[in-house]
Amino acid sequence: MDFQSKVVLITGASSGIGAATAVYFAGLGADLVLAARNEANLTKVGQECEKVGKRKPLLVVTDPYVTKEEDNERLISRTIEHFKKLDVLVNNAGRGCAGSIETTSLEQFDDMMSVNVRSTYNLTMLAVPHLIKTKGNVVNLSSIAGIRSFSNFLAYSMAKAAIDQFTRCAALDLAPKQVRVNAVNPGFIVSNFHREVGMDEETYKAYMERSKGTHALGRVGEGHEVAAAIAFLAADTASFITGVSLPVDGGKHAMCPR
């Protein structure tokens, strides 16, 4: 895969899958636009990308989950001003939450839809005119929770299912313009995701150990493995792939629930 002369915008790029994806694309020669809320972490990721790819990324500090329309407009504008084009949009920013139908709230539902769906919807809308010019593509970060059902993750799972449907519908809308739209659906990936949901360290470690048994490969995943799948879908070598939700989950989607 070669991303020389390609401009790739990644949201939520200061940690986890977003940071791993930024470094991965840097190694493939991409010109990067990295957006995130944590300026210090974003700067560290940018420095690592520059070391790997020998190119200086454009760093844009935004609202934590790109939910503010003015921030999204500024992000796209700065991208075009700096690089004059956009080839790939990676909608990675988002977060999870725990809660069942008995313990959830409308506030939690609204929050999950805003940070995981509305933000992706809005930023993609703004990026599309530029992606049409380059015959570029979009890769959305969904989750195994978008295609499999789990208890106590109701609002989050609904939001990720919406991302999968958004991916398919947008893929059909943009196919005549030769703009592809795909998604990846990670399983358990080592990151701060579960800690941010509210797990303490002991609970997180125990959950990770249990999760090894719910993935067919008998282990959990790493950020660079998701990054590789994102880069594959974004690359010209995947030019006949659109509307796909690709599980990157060690076979979890194929196993019986337990």
PDB file of C-alpha atoms in Angstrom:
ATOM      1  CA  MET A   1       0.000   0.000   0.000  1.00  0.00           C
ATOM      2  CA  ASP A   2       1.307   3.418  -0.938  1.00  0.00           C
ATOM      3  CA  PHE A   3      -0.196   6.700   0.279  1.00  0.00           C
ATOM      4  CA  GLN A   4       2.451   9.011  -1.149  1.00  0.00           C
ATOM      5  CA  SER A   5       0.763  12.301  -2.139  1.00  0.00           C
ATOM      6  CA  LYS A   6      -2.480  11.214  -0.386  1.00  0.00           C
ATOM      7  CA  VAL A   7      -3.995  13.465   2.290  1.00  0.00           C
ATOM      8  CA  VAL A   8      -5.557  11.539   5.180  1.00  0.00           C
ATOM      9  CA  LEU A   9      -7.633  13.195   7.931  1.00  0.00           C
ATOM     10  CA  ILE A  10      -8.013  11.222  11.176  1.00  0.00           C
ATOM     11  CA  THR A  11     -10.220  12.298  14.072  1.00  0.00           C
ATOM     12  CA  GLY A  12      -9.610  11.172  17.648  1.00  0.00           C
ATOM     13  CA  ALA A  13      -5.940  10.846  16.711  1.00  0.00           C
ATOM     14  CA  SER A  14      -4.326  11.535  20.089  1.00  0.00           C
ATOM     15  CA  SER A  15      -4.713   8.046  21.581  1.00  0.00           C
ATOM     16  CA  GLY A  16      -5.819   4.450  21.056  1.00  0.00           C
ATOM     17  CA  ILE A  17      -6.841   3.294  17.598  1.00  0.00           C
ATOM     18  CA  GLY A  18      -6.662   6.848  16.245  1.00  0.00           C
ATOM     19  CA  ALA A  19      -3.024   7.281  17.262  1.00  0.00           C
ATOM     20  CA  ALA A  20      -2.084   3.828  15.959  1.00  0.00           C
ATOM     21  CA  THR A  21      -3.792   4.632  12.669  1.00  0.00           C
ATOM     22  CA  ALA A  22      -1.951   7.933  12.351  1.00  0.00           C
ATOM     23  CA  VAL A  23       1.439   6.269  12.820  1.00  0.00           C
ATOM     24  CA  TYR A  24       0.494   3.471  10.414  1.00  0.00           C
ATOM     25  CA  PHE A  25      -0.484   5.901   7.655  1.00  0.00           C
ATOM     26  CA  ALA A  26       2.672   7.933   8.307  1.00  0.00           C
ATOM     27  CA  GLY A  27       4.695   4.819   7.573  1.00  0.00           C
ATOM     28  CA  LEU A  28       2.891   4.521   4.240  1.00  0.00           C
ATOM     29  CA  GLY A  29       3.871   8.036   3.215  1.00  0.00           C
ATOM     30  CA  ALA A  30       0.583   9.878   3.757  1.00  0.00           C
ATOM     31  CA  ASP A  31       0.239  13.581   4.425  1.00  0.00           C
ATOM     32  CA  LEU A  32      -1.716  13.653   7.673  1.00  0.00           C
ATOM     33  CA  VAL A  33      -4.275  15.900   9.298  1.00  0.00           C
ATOM     34  CA  LEU A  34      -4.663  14.825  12.920  1.00  0.00           C
ATOM     35  CA  ALA A  35      -7.561  16.108  15.017  1.00  0.00           C
ATOM     36  CA  ALA A  36      -8.154  15.573  18.735  1.00  0.00           C
ATOM     37  CA  ARG A  37      -8.949  17.391  21.971  1.00  0.00           C
ATOM     38  CA  ASN A  38      -5.758  16.697  23.932  1.00  0.00           C
ATOM     39  CA  GLU A  39      -3.138  19.035  22.488  1.00  0.00           C
ATOM     40  CA  ALA A  40      -0.245  17.540  24.432  1.00  0.00           C
ATOM     41  CA  ASN A  41      -1.013  13.978  23.348  1.00  0.00           C
ATOM     42  CA  LEU A  42      -1.762  15.130  19.819  1.00  0.00           C
ATOM     43  CA  THR A  43       1.636  16.794  19.640  1.00  0.00           C
ATOM     44  CA  LYS A  44       3.347  13.576  20.782  1.00  0.00           C
ATOM     45  CA  VAL A  45       1.518  11.545  18.138  1.00  0.00           C
ATOM     46  CA  GLY A  46       2.379  14.155  15.529  1.00  0.00           C
ATOM     47  CA  GLN A  47       6.059  13.954  16.459  1.00  0.00           C
ATOM     48  CA  GLU A  48       5.998  10.159  16.210  1.00  0.00           C
ATOM     49  CA  CYS A  49       4.333  10.362  12.794  1.00  0.00           C
ATOM     50  CA  GLU A  50       6.942  12.843  11.597  1.00  0.00           C
ATOM     51  CA  LYS A  51       9.708  10.542  12.800  1.00  0.00           C
ATOM     52  CA  VAL A  52       8.201   7.556  10.988  1.00  0.00           C
ATOM     53  CA  GLY A  53       7.013   9.244   7.807  1.00  0.00           C
ATOM     54  CA  LYS A  54       9.451  12.166   7.494  1.00  0.00           C
ATOM     55  CA  ARG A  55       6.461  14.472   6.912  1.00  0.00           C
ATOM     56  CA  LYS A  56       5.063  17.023   9.341  1.00  0.00           C
ATOM     57  CA  PRO A  57       1.360  16.430  10.062  1.00  0.00           C
ATOM     58  CA  LEU A  58      -1.147  19.250  10.363  1.00  0.00           C
ATOM     59  CA  LEU A  59      -2.441  19.169  13.948  1.00  0.00           C
ATOM     60  CA  VAL A  60      -5.882  20.599  14.684  1.00  0.00           C
ATOM     61  CA  VAL A  61      -7.238  20.800  18.235  1.00  0.00           C
ATOM     62  CA  THR A  62     -11.002  20.276  18.144  1.00  0.00           C
ATOM     63  CA  ASP A  63     -13.999  19.623  20.328  1.00  0.00           C
ATOM     64  CA  PRO A  64     -13.417  16.239  22.019  1.00  0.00           C
ATOM     65  CA  TYR A  65     -15.748  14.265  19.760  1.00  0.00           C
ATOM     66  CA  VAL A  66     -16.076  16.631  16.774  1.00  0.00           C
ATOM     67  CA  THR A  67     -19.656  17.403  17.773  1.00  0.00           C
ATOM     68  CA  LYS A  68     -19.404  21.149  17.182  1.00  0.00           C
ATOM     69  CA  GLU A  69     -20.309  22.168  13.661  1.00  0.00           C
ATOM     70  CA  GLU A  70     -18.000  25.186  13.707  1.00  0.00           C
ATOM     71  CA  ASP A  71     -15.060  22.956  14.702  1.00  0.00           C
ATOM     72  CA  ASN A  72     -15.825  20.547  11.887  1.00  0.00           C
ATOM     73  CA  GLU A  73     -16.017  23.357   9.372  1.00  0.00           C
ATOM     74  CA  ARG A  74     -12.699  24.716  10.644  1.00  0.00           C
ATOM     75  CA  LEU A  75     -11.113  21.267  10.450  1.00  0.00           C
ATOM     76  CA  ILE A  76     -12.076  20.757   6.809  1.00  0.00           C
ATOM     77  CA  SER A  77     -11.169  24.343   5.886  1.00  0.00           C
ATOM     78  CA  ARG A  78      -7.706  24.070   7.437  1.00  0.00           C
ATOM     79  CA  THR A  79      -7.135  20.768   5.673  1.00  0.00           C
ATOM     80  CA  ILE A  80      -7.906  22.251   2.266  1.00  0.00           C
ATOM     81  CA  GLU A  81      -6.003  25.458   2.966  1.00  0.00           C
ATOM     82  CA  HIS A  82      -2.907  23.514   4.017  1.00  0.00           C
ATOM     83  CA  PHE A  83      -2.874  20.556   1.619  1.00  0.00           C
ATOM     84  CA  LYS A  84      -5.259  21.824  -1.110  1.00  0.00           C
ATOM     85  CA  LYS A  85      -7.178  18.531  -1.160  1.00  0.00           C
ATOM     86  CA  LEU A  86      -8.504  15.581   0.844  1.00  0.00           C
ATOM     87  CA  ASP A  87      -8.220  11.922  -0.174  1.00  0.00           C
ATOM     88  CA  VAL A  88      -9.251   9.926   2.916  1.00  0.00           C
ATOM     89  CA  LEU A  89     -11.435  10.711   5.931  1.00  0.00           C
ATOM     90  CA  VAL A  90     -11.111   8.392   8.925  1.00  0.00           C
ATOM     91  CA  ASN A  91     -14.000   9.018  11.329  1.00  0.00           C
ATOM     92  CA  ASN A  92     -12.459   7.605  14.476  1.00  0.00           C
ATOM     93  CA  ALA A  93     -13.523   9.980  17.270  1.00  0.00           C
ATOM     94  CA  GLY A  94     -16.128   8.576  19.640  1.00  0.00           C
ATOM     95  CA  ARG A  95     -16.625   6.935  22.993  1.00  0.00           C
ATOM     96  CA  GLY A  96     -18.599   4.198  24.713  1.00  0.00           C
ATOM     97  CA  CYS A  97     -20.825   3.856  27.742  1.00  0.00           C
ATOM     98  CA  ALA A  98     -22.404   1.086  29.757  1.00  0.00           C
ATOM     99  CA  GLY A  99     -26.108   0.879  30.523  1.00  0.00           C
ATOM    100  CA  SER A 100     -29.110  -1.401  30.039  1.00  0.00           C
ATOM    101  CA  ILE A 101     -32.715  -0.492  29.242  1.00  0.00           C
ATOM    102  CA  GLU A 102     -33.292  -0.472  33.010  1.00  0.00           C
ATOM    103  CA  THR A 103     -30.358   1.746  33.915  1.00  0.00           C
ATOM    104  CA  THR A 104     -29.968   4.027  30.879  1.00  0.00           C
ATOM    105  CA  SER A 105     -31.317   7.522  30.390  1.00  0.00           C
ATOM    106  CA  LEU A 106     -32.349   9.696  27.495  1.00  0.00           C
ATOM    107  CA  GLU A 107     -29.314  11.849  28.248  1.00  0.00           C
ATOM    108  CA  GLN A 108     -27.060   8.835  27.726  1.00  0.00           C
ATOM    109  CA  PHE A 109     -28.847   7.947  24.492  1.00  0.00           C
ATOM    110  CA  ASP A 110     -28.537  11.511  23.193  1.00  0.00           C
ATOM    111  CA  ASP A 111     -24.868  11.624  24.128  1.00  0.00           C
ATOM    112  CA  MET A 112     -24.046   8.365  22.319  1.00  0.00           C
ATOM    113  CA  MET A 113     -25.889   9.465  19.197  1.00  0.00           C
ATOM    114  CA  SER A 114     -24.175  12.852  19.244  1.00  0.00           C
ATOM    115  CA  VAL A 115     -20.584  11.732  19.774  1.00  0.00           C
ATOM    116  CA  ASN A 116     -20.724   8.541  17.709  1.00  0.00           C
ATOM    117  CA  VAL A 117     -23.235   9.280  14.936  1.00  0.00           C
ATOM    118  CA  ARG A 118     -24.038  12.956  14.490  1.00  0.00           C
ATOM    119  CA  SER A 119     -20.353  13.916  14.475  1.00  0.00           C
ATOM    120  CA  THR A 120     -19.546  11.358  11.773  1.00  0.00           C
ATOM    121  CA  TYR A 121     -22.588  12.416   9.765  1.00  0.00           C
ATOM    122  CA  ASN A 122     -21.660  16.098   9.907  1.00  0.00           C
ATOM    123  CA  LEU A 123     -17.946  15.755   9.192  1.00  0.00           C
ATOM    124  CA  THR A 124     -18.581  13.404   6.279  1.00  0.00           C
ATOM    125  CA  MET A 125     -21.094  15.844   4.787  1.00  0.00           C
ATOM    126  CA  LEU A 126     -18.481  18.589   4.897  1.00  0.00           C
ATOM    127  CA  ALA A 127     -15.745  16.374   3.452  1.00  0.00           C
ATOM    128  CA  VAL A 128     -17.742  14.898   0.558  1.00  0.00           C
ATOM    129  CA  PRO A 129     -17.318  17.778  -1.953  1.00  0.00           C
ATOM    130  CA  HIS A 130     -13.550  17.471  -1.582  1.00  0.00           C
ATOM    131  CA  LEU A 131     -13.574  13.667  -1.705  1.00  0.00           C
ATOM    132  CA  ILE A 132     -15.554  13.788  -4.941  1.00  0.00           C
ATOM    133  CA  LYS A 133     -12.771  15.858  -6.504  1.00  0.00           C
ATOM    134  CA  THR A 134     -10.122  13.286  -5.581  1.00  0.00           C
ATOM    135  CA  LYS A 135     -12.331  10.175  -5.916  1.00  0.00           C
ATOM    136  CA  GLY A 136     -11.363   9.580  -2.326  1.00  0.00           C
ATOM    137  CA  ASN A 137     -12.980   7.518   0.404  1.00  0.00           C
ATOM    138  CA  VAL A 138     -14.236   7.373   3.983  1.00  0.00           C
ATOM    139  CA  VAL A 139     -13.506   4.788   6.661  1.00  0.00           C
ATOM    140  CA  ASN A 140     -15.767   4.859   9.721  1.00  0.00           C
ATOM    141  CA  LEU A 141     -14.941   3.354  13.109  1.00  0.00           C
ATOM    142  CA  SER A 142     -17.797   1.143  14.152  1.00  0.00           C
ATOM    143  CA  SER A 143     -17.615  -1.793  16.569  1.00  0.00           C
ATOM    144  CA  ILE A 144     -18.423  -5.459  16.914  1.00  0.00           C
ATOM    145  CA  ALA A 145     -21.297  -4.029  18.978  1.00  0.00           C
ATOM    146  CA  GLY A 146     -22.756  -2.714  15.721  1.00  0.00           C
ATOM    147  CA  ILE A 147     -23.257  -6.209  14.315  1.00  0.00           C
ATOM    148  CA  ARG A 148     -23.620  -8.310  17.481  1.00  0.00           C
ATOM    149  CA  SER A 149     -25.850  -7.740  20.495  1.00  0.00           C
ATOM    150  CA  PHE A 150     -24.530  -7.357  24.034  1.00  0.00           C
ATOM    151  CA  SER A 151     -26.270  -6.686  27.321  1.00  0.00           C
ATOM    152  CA  ASN A 152     -25.549  -3.493  29.250  1.00  0.00           C
ATOM    153  CA  PHE A 153     -24.268  -1.569  26.198  1.00  0.00           C
ATOM    154  CA  LEU A 154     -27.625  -0.514  24.768  1.00  0.00           C
ATOM    155  CA  ALA A 155     -27.108   3.094  23.655  1.00  0.00           C
ATOM    156  CA  TYR A 156     -23.547   2.480  22.456  1.00  0.00           C
ATOM    157  CA  SER A 157     -24.563  -0.585  20.448  1.00  0.00           C
ATOM    158  CA  MET A 158     -27.439   1.303  18.841  1.00  0.00           C
ATOM    159  CA  ALA A 159     -25.074   4.109  17.863  1.00  0.00           C
ATOM    160  CA  LYS A 160     -22.599   1.724  16.254  1.00  0.00           C
ATOM    161  CA  ALA A 161     -25.385  -0.080  14.394  1.00  0.00           C
ATOM    162  CA  ALA A 162     -26.361   3.351  13.066  1.00  0.00           C
ATOM    163  CA  ILE A 163     -22.773   3.881  11.876  1.00  0.00           C
ATOM    164  CA  ASP A 164     -22.933   0.623   9.925  1.00  0.00           C
ATOM    165  CA  GLN A 165     -26.177   1.679   8.259  1.00  0.00           C
ATOM    166  CA  PHE A 166     -24.765   5.146   7.599  1.00  0.00           C
ATOM    167  CA  THR A 167     -21.781   3.481   5.930  1.00  0.00           C
ATOM    168  CA  ARG A 168     -23.941   1.408   3.601  1.00  0.00           C
ATOM    169  CA  CYS A 169     -26.325   4.223   2.680  1.00  0.00           C
ATOM    170  CA  ALA A 170     -23.556   6.756   2.100  1.00  0.00           C
ATOM    171  CA  ALA A 171     -21.671   4.182   0.016  1.00  0.00           C
ATOM    172  CA  LEU A 172     -24.685   3.859  -2.281  1.00  0.00           C
ATOM    173  CA  ASP A 173     -25.180   7.623  -2.422  1.00  0.00           C
ATOM    174  CA  LEU A 174     -21.566   8.267  -3.406  1.00  0.00           C
ATOM    175  CA  ALA A 175     -20.833   5.267  -5.609  1.00  0.00           C
ATOM    176  CA  PRO A 176     -21.827   7.128  -8.800  1.00  0.00           C
ATOM    177  CA  LYS A 177     -19.173   9.725  -7.882  1.00  0.00           C
ATOM    178  CA  GLN A 178     -16.575   6.949  -7.326  1.00  0.00           C
ATOM    179  CA  VAL A 179     -16.255   7.796  -3.629  1.00  0.00           C
ATOM    180  CA  ARG A 180     -16.084   4.694  -1.453  1.00  0.00           C
ATOM    181  CA  VAL A 181     -17.394   4.435   2.135  1.00  0.00           C
ATOM    182  CA  ASN A 182     -16.485   1.543   4.432  1.00  0.00           C
ATOM    183  CA  ALA A 183     -16.289   0.742   8.138  1.00  0.00           C
ATOM    184  CA  VAL A 184     -14.228  -1.393  10.482  1.00  0.00           C
ATOM    185  CA  ASN A 185     -15.789  -3.172  13.462  1.00  0.00           C
ATOM    186  CA  PRO A 186     -13.155  -3.843  16.131  1.00  0.00           C
ATOM    187  CA  GLY A 187     -13.557  -6.381  18.892  1.00  0.00           C
ATOM    188  CA  PHE A 188     -11.670  -5.970  22.160  1.00  0.00           C
ATOM    189  CA  ILE A 189      -8.664  -3.779  21.377  1.00  0.00           C
ATOM    190  CA  VAL A 190      -6.101  -2.903  24.037  1.00  0.00           C
ATOM    191  CA  SER A 191      -6.691   0.806  24.704  1.00  0.00           C
ATOM    192  CA  ASN A 192      -8.261   3.122  27.263  1.00  0.00           C
ATOM    193  CA  PHE A 193     -11.753   2.549  25.844  1.00  0.00           C
ATOM    194  CA  HIS A 194     -13.043   0.337  28.645  1.00  0.00           C
ATOM    195  CA  ARG A 195     -11.408   2.434  31.339  1.00  0.00           C
ATOM    196  CA  GLU A 196     -13.184   5.478  29.949  1.00  0.00           C
ATOM    197  CA  VAL A 197     -16.477   3.561  30.117  1.00  0.00           C
ATOM    198  CA  GLY A 198     -15.887   3.329  33.861  1.00  0.00           C
ATOM    199  CA  MET A 199     -13.919   0.133  34.540  1.00  0.00           C
ATOM    200  CA  ASP A 200     -11.311   0.290  37.270  1.00  0.00           C
ATOM    201  CA  GLU A 201      -7.955  -1.364  36.624  1.00  0.00           C
ATOM    202  CA  GLU A 202      -8.829  -4.657  38.317  1.00  0.00           C
ATOM    203  CA  THR A 203     -12.138  -4.964  36.477  1.00  0.00           C
ATOM    204  CA  TYR A 204     -10.476  -4.047  33.181  1.00  0.00           C
ATOM    205  CA  LYS A 205      -7.794  -6.718  33.531  1.00  0.00           C
ATOM    206  CA  ALA A 206     -10.363  -9.366  34.443  1.00  0.00           C
ATOM    207  CA  TYR A 207     -12.575  -8.360  31.504  1.00  0.00           C
ATOM    208  CA  MET A 208      -9.621  -8.508  29.134  1.00  0.00           C
ATOM    209  CA  GLU A 209      -8.770 -12.019  30.310  1.00  0.00           C
ATOM    210  CA  ARG A 210     -12.374 -13.159  29.818  1.00  0.00           C
ATOM    211  CA  SER A 211     -12.442 -11.528  26.407  1.00  0.00           C
ATOM    212  CA  LYS A 212      -9.615 -13.731  25.181  1.00  0.00           C
ATOM    213  CA  GLY A 213     -12.047 -16.644  25.346  1.00  0.00           C
ATOM    214  CA  THR A 214     -14.748 -14.832  23.372  1.00  0.00           C
ATOM    215  CA  HIS A 215     -12.460 -14.224  20.376  1.00  0.00           C
ATOM    216  CA  ALA A 216     -11.836 -17.233  18.145  1.00  0.00           C
ATOM    217  CA  LEU A 217      -8.117 -16.491  17.904  1.00  0.00           C
ATOM    218  CA  GLY A 218      -7.879 -16.739  21.699  1.00  0.00           C
ATOM    219  CA  ARG A 219      -6.513 -13.266  22.292  1.00  0.00           C
ATOM    220  CA  VAL A 220      -7.494  -9.603  22.204  1.00  0.00           C
ATOM    221  CA  GLY A 221      -6.384  -7.160  19.519  1.00  0.00           C
ATOM    222  CA  GLU A 222      -3.892  -4.318  19.213  1.00  0.00           C
ATOM    223  CA  GLY A 223      -4.422  -0.865  17.738  1.00  0.00           C
ATOM    224  CA  HIS A 224      -2.034  -1.433  14.839  1.00  0.00           C
ATOM    225  CA  GLU A 225      -4.152  -4.392  13.678  1.00  0.00           C
ATOM    226  CA  VAL A 226      -7.185  -2.136  13.312  1.00  0.00           C
ATOM    227  CA  ALA A 227      -4.992   0.507  11.665  1.00  0.00           C
ATOM    228  CA  ALA A 228      -3.879  -2.015   9.055  1.00  0.00           C
ATOM    229  CA  ALA A 229      -7.494  -2.815   8.194  1.00  0.00           C
ATOM    230  CA  ILE A 230      -8.347   0.880   7.914  1.00  0.00           C
ATOM    231  CA  ALA A 231      -5.381   1.460   5.604  1.00  0.00           C
ATOM    232  CA  PHE A 232      -6.378  -1.520   3.467  1.00  0.00           C
ATOM    233  CA  LEU A 233      -9.905  -0.193   2.985  1.00  0.00           C
ATOM    234  CA  ALA A 234      -8.585   3.300   2.256  1.00  0.00           C
ATOM    235  CA  ALA A 235      -5.987   2.138  -0.251  1.00  0.00           C
ATOM    236  CA  ASP A 236      -6.350   1.976  -4.018  1.00  0.00           C
ATOM    237  CA  THR A 237      -5.900  -1.786  -3.764  1.00  0.00           C
ATOM    238  CA  ALA A 238      -9.430  -1.888  -2.259  1.00  0.00           C
ATOM    239  CA  SER A 239     -10.846   0.110  -5.172  1.00  0.00           C
ATOM    240  CA  PHE A 240     -13.748  -2.340  -5.718  1.00  0.00           C
ATOM    241  CA  ILE A 241     -14.817  -2.445  -2.050  1.00  0.00           C
ATOM    242  CA  THR A 242     -17.524  -0.122  -0.736  1.00  0.00           C
ATOM    243  CA  GLY A 243     -20.366  -0.363   1.767  1.00  0.00           C
ATOM    244  CA  VAL A 244     -18.494  -2.949   3.836  1.00  0.00           C
ATOM    245  CA  SER A 245     -18.453  -3.307   7.626  1.00  0.00           C
ATOM    246  CA  LEU A 246     -15.278  -5.301   8.245  1.00  0.00           C
ATOM    247  CA  PRO A 247     -14.937  -7.106  11.589  1.00  0.00           C
ATOM    248  CA  VAL A 248     -11.438  -6.802  13.042  1.00  0.00           C
ATOM    249  CA  ASP A 249     -12.230  -8.936  16.027  1.00  0.00           C
ATOM    250  CA  GLY A 250     -10.270 -12.172  16.051  1.00  0.00           C
ATOM    251  CA  GLY A 251     -13.372 -14.043  14.854  1.00  0.00           C
ATOM    252  CA  LYS A 252     -15.650 -12.863  17.671  1.00  0.00           C
ATOM    253  CA  HIS A 253     -18.475 -12.080  15.238  1.00  0.00           C
ATOM    254  CA  ALA A 254     -18.535 -15.718  14.095  1.00  0.00           C
ATOM    255  CA  MET A 255     -18.747 -17.261  17.559  1.00  0.00           C
ATOM    256  CA  CYS A 256     -21.842 -18.172  19.543  1.00  0.00           C
ATOM    257  CA  PRO A 257     -22.558 -15.568  22.248  1.00  0.00           C
ATOM    258  CA  ARG A 258     -21.227 -16.383  25.719  1.00  0.00           C
TER     259      ARG A 258
END
